GROMACS .gro file of C-alpha atoms in nm:
model
  303
    1MET     CA    1   0.000   0.000   0.000
    2SER     CA    2   0.142   0.336  -0.097
    3LYS     CA    3   0.183   0.606   0.163
    4ARG     CA    4  -0.072   0.883   0.153
    5LYS     CA    5   0.063   1.226   0.072
    6ALA     CA    6   0.038   1.496   0.333
    7LYS     CA    7  -0.289   1.679   0.300
    8GLU     CA    8  -0.254   1.974   0.063
    9PRO     CA    9  -0.393   2.313   0.170
   10SER     CA   10  -0.728   2.396   0.016
   11TYR     CA   11  -0.768   2.624  -0.284
   12ILE     CA   12  -0.408   2.592  -0.406
   13VAL     CA   13  -0.353   2.683  -0.773
   14PRO     CA   14  -0.085   2.436  -0.893
   15ALA     CA   15   0.030   2.644  -1.190
   16LEU     CA   16   0.077   2.954  -0.973
   17GLU     CA   17   0.257   2.748  -0.711
   18ARG     CA   18   0.499   2.613  -0.971
   19GLY     CA   19   0.561   2.961  -1.109
   20LEU     CA   20   0.648   3.098  -0.766
   21LEU     CA   21   0.871   2.799  -0.693
   22LEU     CA   22   1.049   2.872  -1.020
   23LEU     CA   23   1.120   3.229  -0.903
   24GLN     CA   24   1.247   3.095  -0.570
   25ALA     CA   25   1.504   2.887  -0.759
   26PHE     CA   26   1.701   3.209  -0.816
   27SER     CA   27   1.929   3.332  -0.540
   28LYS     CA   28   2.238   3.539  -0.473
   29ASP     CA   29   2.450   3.230  -0.540
   30LYS     CA   30   2.247   3.133  -0.847
   31PRO     CA   31   2.140   3.458  -1.017
   32VAL     CA   32   2.136   3.305  -1.366
   33GLN     CA   33   1.969   2.973  -1.452
   34SER     CA   34   1.926   2.769  -1.767
   35LEU     CA   35   1.594   2.612  -1.861
   36GLY     CA   36   1.737   2.264  -1.812
   37ILE     CA   37   1.861   2.339  -1.460
   38LEU     CA   38   1.528   2.496  -1.365
   39ALA     CA   39   1.337   2.192  -1.493
   40LYS     CA   40   1.564   1.963  -1.293
   41GLU     CA   41   1.535   2.167  -0.972
   42LEU     CA   42   1.156   2.184  -0.998
   43ASP     CA   43   1.127   1.822  -1.110
   44LEU     CA   44   0.908   1.930  -1.400
   45PRO     CA   45   0.907   1.845  -1.772
   46ARG     CA   46   1.117   2.084  -1.976
   47ALA     CA   47   0.812   2.192  -2.180
   48THR     CA   48   0.617   2.283  -1.864
   49THR     CA   49   0.914   2.473  -1.725
   50PHE     CA   50   0.945   2.662  -2.053
   51ARG     CA   51   0.580   2.770  -2.042
   52LEU     CA   52   0.618   2.890  -1.683
   53ALA     CA   53   0.938   3.079  -1.761
   54ASN     CA   54   0.789   3.228  -2.077
   55THR     CA   55   0.486   3.355  -1.883
   56LEU     CA   56   0.707   3.507  -1.612
   57GLU     CA   57   0.923   3.668  -1.879
   58HIS     CA   58   0.614   3.817  -2.045
   59LEU     CA   59   0.509   3.971  -1.710
   60GLY     CA   60   0.857   4.108  -1.639
   61PHE     CA   61   0.944   3.872  -1.355
   62LEU     CA   62   1.220   3.706  -1.558
   63ILE     CA   63   1.462   3.828  -1.824
   64ARG     CA   64   1.590   3.587  -2.089
   65ASP     CA   65   1.929   3.631  -2.250
   66GLU     CA   66   1.885   3.605  -2.627
   67GLU     CA   67   2.225   3.445  -2.687
   68SER     CA   68   2.254   3.194  -2.404
   69GLY     CA   69   1.882   3.139  -2.342
   70GLU     CA   70   1.946   3.167  -1.968
   71TYR     CA   71   1.715   3.349  -1.729
   72ARG     CA   72   1.763   3.599  -1.448
   73VAL     CA   73   1.519   3.782  -1.220
   74GLY     CA   74   1.345   4.082  -1.376
   75ALA     CA   75   1.235   4.420  -1.245
   76ALA     CA   76   0.880   4.307  -1.162
   77ALA     CA   77   1.014   4.062  -0.903
   78LEU     CA   78   1.239   4.331  -0.757
   79LYS     CA   79   0.942   4.566  -0.733
   80LEU     CA   80   0.759   4.311  -0.521
   81GLY     CA   81   1.063   4.286  -0.296
   82TRP     CA   82   1.075   4.662  -0.253
   83THR     CA   83   0.703   4.667  -0.175
   84TYR     CA   84   0.769   4.420   0.104
   85LEU     CA   85   1.065   4.616   0.241
   86THR     CA   86   0.885   4.949   0.237
   87GLY     CA   87   0.613   4.791   0.448
   88LEU     CA   88   0.868   4.717   0.719
   89GLU     CA   89   1.028   4.959   0.961
   90LEU     CA   90   1.408   4.981   0.957
   91PRO     CA   91   1.438   4.839   1.313
   92GLU     CA   92   1.250   4.527   1.202
   93ILE     CA   93   1.481   4.475   0.908
   94ALA     CA   94   1.794   4.545   1.112
   95TYR     CA   95   1.708   4.343   1.424
   96PRO     CA   96   1.865   4.007   1.328
   97PHE     CA   97   2.187   4.179   1.224
   98LEU     CA   98   2.201   4.392   1.540
   99SER     CA   99   2.137   4.083   1.750
  100ASP     CA  100   2.421   3.900   1.575
  101LEU     CA  101   2.654   4.196   1.638
  102ARG     CA  102   2.572   4.189   2.009
  103TYR     CA  103   2.641   3.814   2.018
  104ARG     CA  104   2.974   3.850   1.838
  105THR     CA  105   3.106   4.144   2.041
  106GLY     CA  106   2.938   4.100   2.377
  107ALA     CA  107   2.868   4.474   2.376
  108SER     CA  108   2.551   4.680   2.376
  109VAL     CA  109   2.432   4.759   2.025
  110HIS     CA  110   2.236   5.061   1.905
  111MET     CA  111   2.097   5.201   1.583
  112SER     CA  112   1.993   5.560   1.524
  113VAL     CA  113   1.874   5.800   1.256
  114ARG     CA  114   1.959   6.168   1.224
  115GLU     CA  115   1.714   6.451   1.272
  116GLY     CA  116   1.893   6.776   1.204
  117THR     CA  117   2.183   6.811   1.447
  118GLU     CA  118   2.062   6.528   1.671
  119VAL     CA  119   2.062   6.151   1.651
  120VAL     CA  120   1.750   5.963   1.757
  121TYR     CA  121   1.787   5.609   1.891
  122VAL     CA  122   1.554   5.368   1.713
  123SER     CA  123   1.701   5.037   1.839
  124ARG     CA  124   1.885   4.929   2.152
  125LEU     CA  125   2.003   4.578   2.238
  126ALA     CA  126   2.171   4.586   2.577
  127ALA     CA  127   2.449   4.343   2.661
  128GLN     CA  128   2.414   4.122   2.968
  129THR     CA  129   2.692   4.318   3.135
  130ALA     CA  130   2.572   4.651   2.996
  131LEU     CA  131   2.697   4.977   3.137
  132SER     CA  132   2.454   5.172   3.349
  133SER     CA  133   2.284   5.388   3.090
  134ASN     CA  134   1.961   5.576   3.048
  135ILE     CA  135   1.972   5.546   2.669
  136ARG     CA  136   1.635   5.426   2.545
  137VAL     CA  137   1.463   5.400   2.210
  138GLY     CA  138   1.369   5.760   2.140
  139SER     CA  139   1.667   5.908   2.327
  140ARG     CA  140   1.842   6.196   2.153
  141LEU     CA  141   2.210   6.290   2.149
  142PRO     CA  142   2.395   6.571   1.974
  143ALA     CA  143   2.528   6.445   1.642
  144HIS     CA  144   2.863   6.623   1.679
  145ALA     CA  145   2.934   6.450   2.012
  146SER     CA  146   2.834   6.091   1.933
  147THR     CA  147   2.992   5.827   1.715
  148MET     CA  148   2.672   5.748   1.529
  149GLY     CA  149   2.619   6.118   1.467
  150ARG     CA  150   2.963   6.149   1.311
  151ALA     CA  151   2.900   5.835   1.107
  152MET     CA  152   2.590   5.997   0.958
  153LEU     CA  153   2.735   6.348   0.916
  154GLN     CA  154   3.048   6.243   0.728
  155ASP     CA  155   2.864   6.206   0.399
  156LEU     CA  156   2.744   6.566   0.391
  157GLU     CA  157   2.896   6.808   0.143
  158ASP     CA  158   3.081   7.095   0.308
  159GLU     CA  159   2.809   7.344   0.217
  160ASP     CA  160   2.541   7.120   0.366
  161LEU     CA  161   2.740   7.074   0.687
  162PHE     CA  162   2.789   7.450   0.725
  163GLU     CA  163   2.423   7.514   0.660
  164LEU     CA  164   2.319   7.250   0.914
  165TYR     CA  165   2.512   7.433   1.187
  166ARG     CA  166   2.439   7.782   1.063
  167GLY     CA  167   2.442   8.032   1.350
  168THR     CA  168   2.636   7.795   1.578
  169ARG     CA  169   2.983   7.933   1.653
  170GLU     CA  170   3.064   7.689   1.932
  171LEU     CA  171   2.953   7.328   1.973
  172ALA     CA  172   2.844   7.206   2.315
  173PRO     CA  173   3.139   7.032   2.488
  174PHE     CA  174   3.088   6.692   2.651
  175SER     CA  175   3.451   6.581   2.685
  176PRO     CA  176   3.797   6.719   2.600
  177ASP     CA  177   3.767   6.540   2.264
  178THR     CA  178   3.439   6.702   2.158
  179PRO     CA  179   3.502   6.928   1.856
  180PRO     CA  180   3.470   7.292   1.968
  181ASN     CA  181   3.333   7.421   1.637
  182VAL     CA  182   3.211   7.312   1.296
  183VAL     CA  183   3.555   7.339   1.136
  184ALA     CA  184   3.699   7.096   1.391
  185LEU     CA  185   3.398   6.869   1.344
  186ARG     CA  186   3.449   6.873   0.970
  187ASP     CA  187   3.814   6.772   1.012
  188LEU     CA  188   3.705   6.477   1.226
  189LEU     CA  189   3.455   6.374   0.961
  190LEU     CA  190   3.730   6.374   0.701
  191LYS     CA  191   3.938   6.148   0.924
  192ASP     CA  192   3.639   5.915   0.971
  193ALA     CA  193   3.582   5.896   0.595
  194ARG     CA  194   3.942   5.785   0.549
  195ASN     CA  195   3.885   5.511   0.806
  196ASP     CA  196   3.627   5.328   0.593
  197GLY     CA  197   3.358   5.547   0.747
  198VAL     CA  198   3.410   5.389   1.090
  199VAL     CA  199   3.409   5.618   1.393
  200VAL     CA  200   3.608   5.494   1.694
  201SER     CA  201   3.579   5.674   2.026
  202ARG     CA  202   3.728   5.630   2.369
  203GLY     CA  203   3.560   5.877   2.599
  204TYR     CA  204   3.447   6.098   2.311
  205TYR     CA  205   3.109   6.159   2.473
  206GLU     CA  206   3.147   5.999   2.815
  207LYS     CA  207   3.466   5.917   3.003
  208GLY     CA  208   3.542   5.546   3.034
  209VAL     CA  209   3.318   5.441   2.745
  210VAL     CA  210   3.436   5.304   2.412
  211SER     CA  211   3.212   5.326   2.107
  212VAL     CA  212   3.250   5.213   1.746
  213ALA     CA  213   3.001   5.321   1.478
  214ALA     CA  214   2.948   5.283   1.104
  215PRO     CA  215   2.697   5.432   0.857
  216ILE     CA  216   2.404   5.245   0.699
  217ARG     CA  217   2.323   5.329   0.334
  218ASP     CA  218   2.010   5.278   0.128
  219GLY     CA  219   1.962   5.186  -0.238
  220SER     CA  220   2.049   5.538  -0.353
  221ASP     CA  221   2.377   5.530  -0.154
  222ARG     CA  222   2.245   5.781   0.102
  223VAL     CA  223   2.338   5.746   0.468
  224VAL     CA  224   2.004   5.683   0.638
  225ALA     CA  225   2.110   5.548   0.977
  226ALA     CA  226   2.408   5.428   1.179
  227VAL     CA  227   2.491   5.137   1.406
  228ASN     CA  228   2.729   5.129   1.701
  229ILE     CA  229   2.851   4.923   1.993
  230THR     CA  230   2.931   5.065   2.336
  231ALA     CA  231   3.120   4.909   2.623
  232SER     CA  232   3.345   5.005   2.911
  233ALA     CA  233   3.687   5.117   2.791
  234ASP     CA  234   3.862   4.825   2.962
  235LYS     CA  235   3.648   4.563   2.783
  236PHE     CA  236   3.843   4.585   2.458
  237ALA     CA  237   4.218   4.618   2.425
  238ASP     CA  238   4.332   4.848   2.146
  239ASP     CA  239   4.434   4.561   1.919
  240ALA     CA  240   4.108   4.375   1.971
  241LEU     CA  241   3.912   4.693   1.910
  242ASN     CA  242   4.088   4.763   1.581
  243ARG     CA  243   4.085   4.408   1.451
  244MET     CA  244   3.762   4.251   1.566
  245VAL     CA  245   3.514   4.512   1.678
  246LYS     CA  246   3.569   4.750   1.389
  247ASP     CA  247   3.530   4.465   1.139
  248GLU     CA  248   3.214   4.337   1.307
  249VAL     CA  249   3.050   4.681   1.318
  250LEU     CA  250   3.138   4.738   0.952
  251ARG     CA  251   3.000   4.396   0.863
  252CYS     CA  252   2.675   4.463   1.047
  253ALA     CA  253   2.628   4.802   0.879
  254ALA     CA  254   2.697   4.645   0.539
  255ARG     CA  255   2.446   4.365   0.598
  256ILE     CA  256   2.172   4.609   0.699
  257SER     CA  257   2.258   4.830   0.401
  258THR     CA  258   2.231   4.533   0.164
  259ALA     CA  259   1.898   4.435   0.320
  260ILE     CA  260   1.753   4.777   0.232
  261GLY     CA  261   1.886   4.769  -0.123
  262HIS     CA  262   2.236   4.918  -0.112
  263ASP     CA  263   2.491   4.805  -0.370
  264PRO     CA  264   2.842   4.842  -0.221
  265ASP     CA  265   2.989   4.888  -0.569
  266SER     CA  266   2.777   5.202  -0.612
  267HIS     CA  267   2.940   5.394  -0.325
  268LYS     CA  268   3.164   5.683  -0.422
  269PRO     CA  269   3.313   5.938  -0.179
  270HIS     CA  270   3.142   6.271  -0.236
  271ALA     CA  271   3.326   6.547  -0.419
  272GLY     CA  272   3.273   6.801  -0.142
  273MET     CA  273   3.521   6.633   0.091
  274GLN     CA  274   3.819   6.864   0.043
  275LEU     CA  275   4.153   6.815   0.213
  276ALA     CA  276   4.136   7.129   0.423
  277LEU     CA  277   3.930   7.434   0.501
  278PRO     CA  278   4.068   7.787   0.504
  279ASP     CA  279   4.145   7.940   0.843
  280THR     CA  280   3.890   8.209   0.763
  281ALA     CA  281   3.606   7.958   0.775
  282LEU     CA  282   3.513   8.060   1.128
  283ALA     CA  283   3.455   8.412   1.001
  284ASP     CA  284   3.183   8.282   0.774
  285PRO     CA  285   2.859   8.462   0.871
  286ARG     CA  286   2.681   8.127   0.878
  287TYR     CA  287   2.859   8.056   1.207
  288ASP     CA  288   2.755   8.382   1.371
  289PRO     CA  289   2.504   8.335   1.650
  290VAL     CA  290   2.161   8.451   1.551
  291GLY     CA  291   2.006   8.697   1.796
  292GLY     CA  292   2.294   8.692   2.044
  293GLU     CA  293   2.462   8.419   2.247
  294GLN     CA  294   2.317   8.075   2.178
  295GLY     CA  295   2.257   7.833   2.460
  296HIS     CA  296   2.299   7.459   2.433
  297PRO     CA  297   2.040   7.203   2.535
  298GLU     CA  298   2.121   6.979   2.826
  299TYR     CA  299   2.132   6.616   2.718
  300GLN     CA  300   2.040   6.382   2.997
  301THR     CA  301   2.122   6.062   2.810
  302ARG     CA  302   2.462   5.900   2.788
  303GLU     CA  303   2.611   5.696   2.505
   0.00000   0.00000   0.00000
């Protein structure tokens, strides 16, 4: 007696099911497939596979190379993928990668987006031995005094950076390493850009805390967020920080970027990143305080 097949779900359309399975046969490792390979993988007659592929090609889900006869995924399939991604929030997409970064480094992991001159925390995964911190999702820090802020600011053209801090002659100090003005901040951003975009800090915002951050880019190569790890300064030796932590943070940022459509080959350093600014930059009227001495907000959170 033959074994009974598992009960099939009701109202399944076999032809549609086979067509979707055919699309699923394509992957990052197998972006191009021949008709024969597809038929073998789907365990279908070659003629049936051809009809499925021909229909998907007609609808734009597959593209057929005229010379080789091989297929690859078309724009219609990509559009569906983008529709799915746009229905998700960035923290949802990033969570598995942030969780993996916490596991690999043993440090607390955060992700933030930039709103003007501030960074807003949108994800926080605390380590088991996390530092005492009142950082929460929704916490805000000054971009110039945080590693994730610098990671997101470094892609700005000079003119955009100046305009962002227009009317701000001095930047609020949080440690001896906080840049005192926009010119000093811009020099730090140049240094960060030369370091693969990674920002490494020991006590940059808070004494005794080490932080490593990297930018996250979208499909148009724009920096849309940043990821970082934070830990006590004695947790990582200098060599370990440079070799392991930096690589892991970069890897996490790259994985999130890829998940939201970024192509690493498309990234080009922006033309506005000059080697130096003139000493007269501080005399630029854009730095002059507007309406007298400007105060600085008190930030109660700590990175």
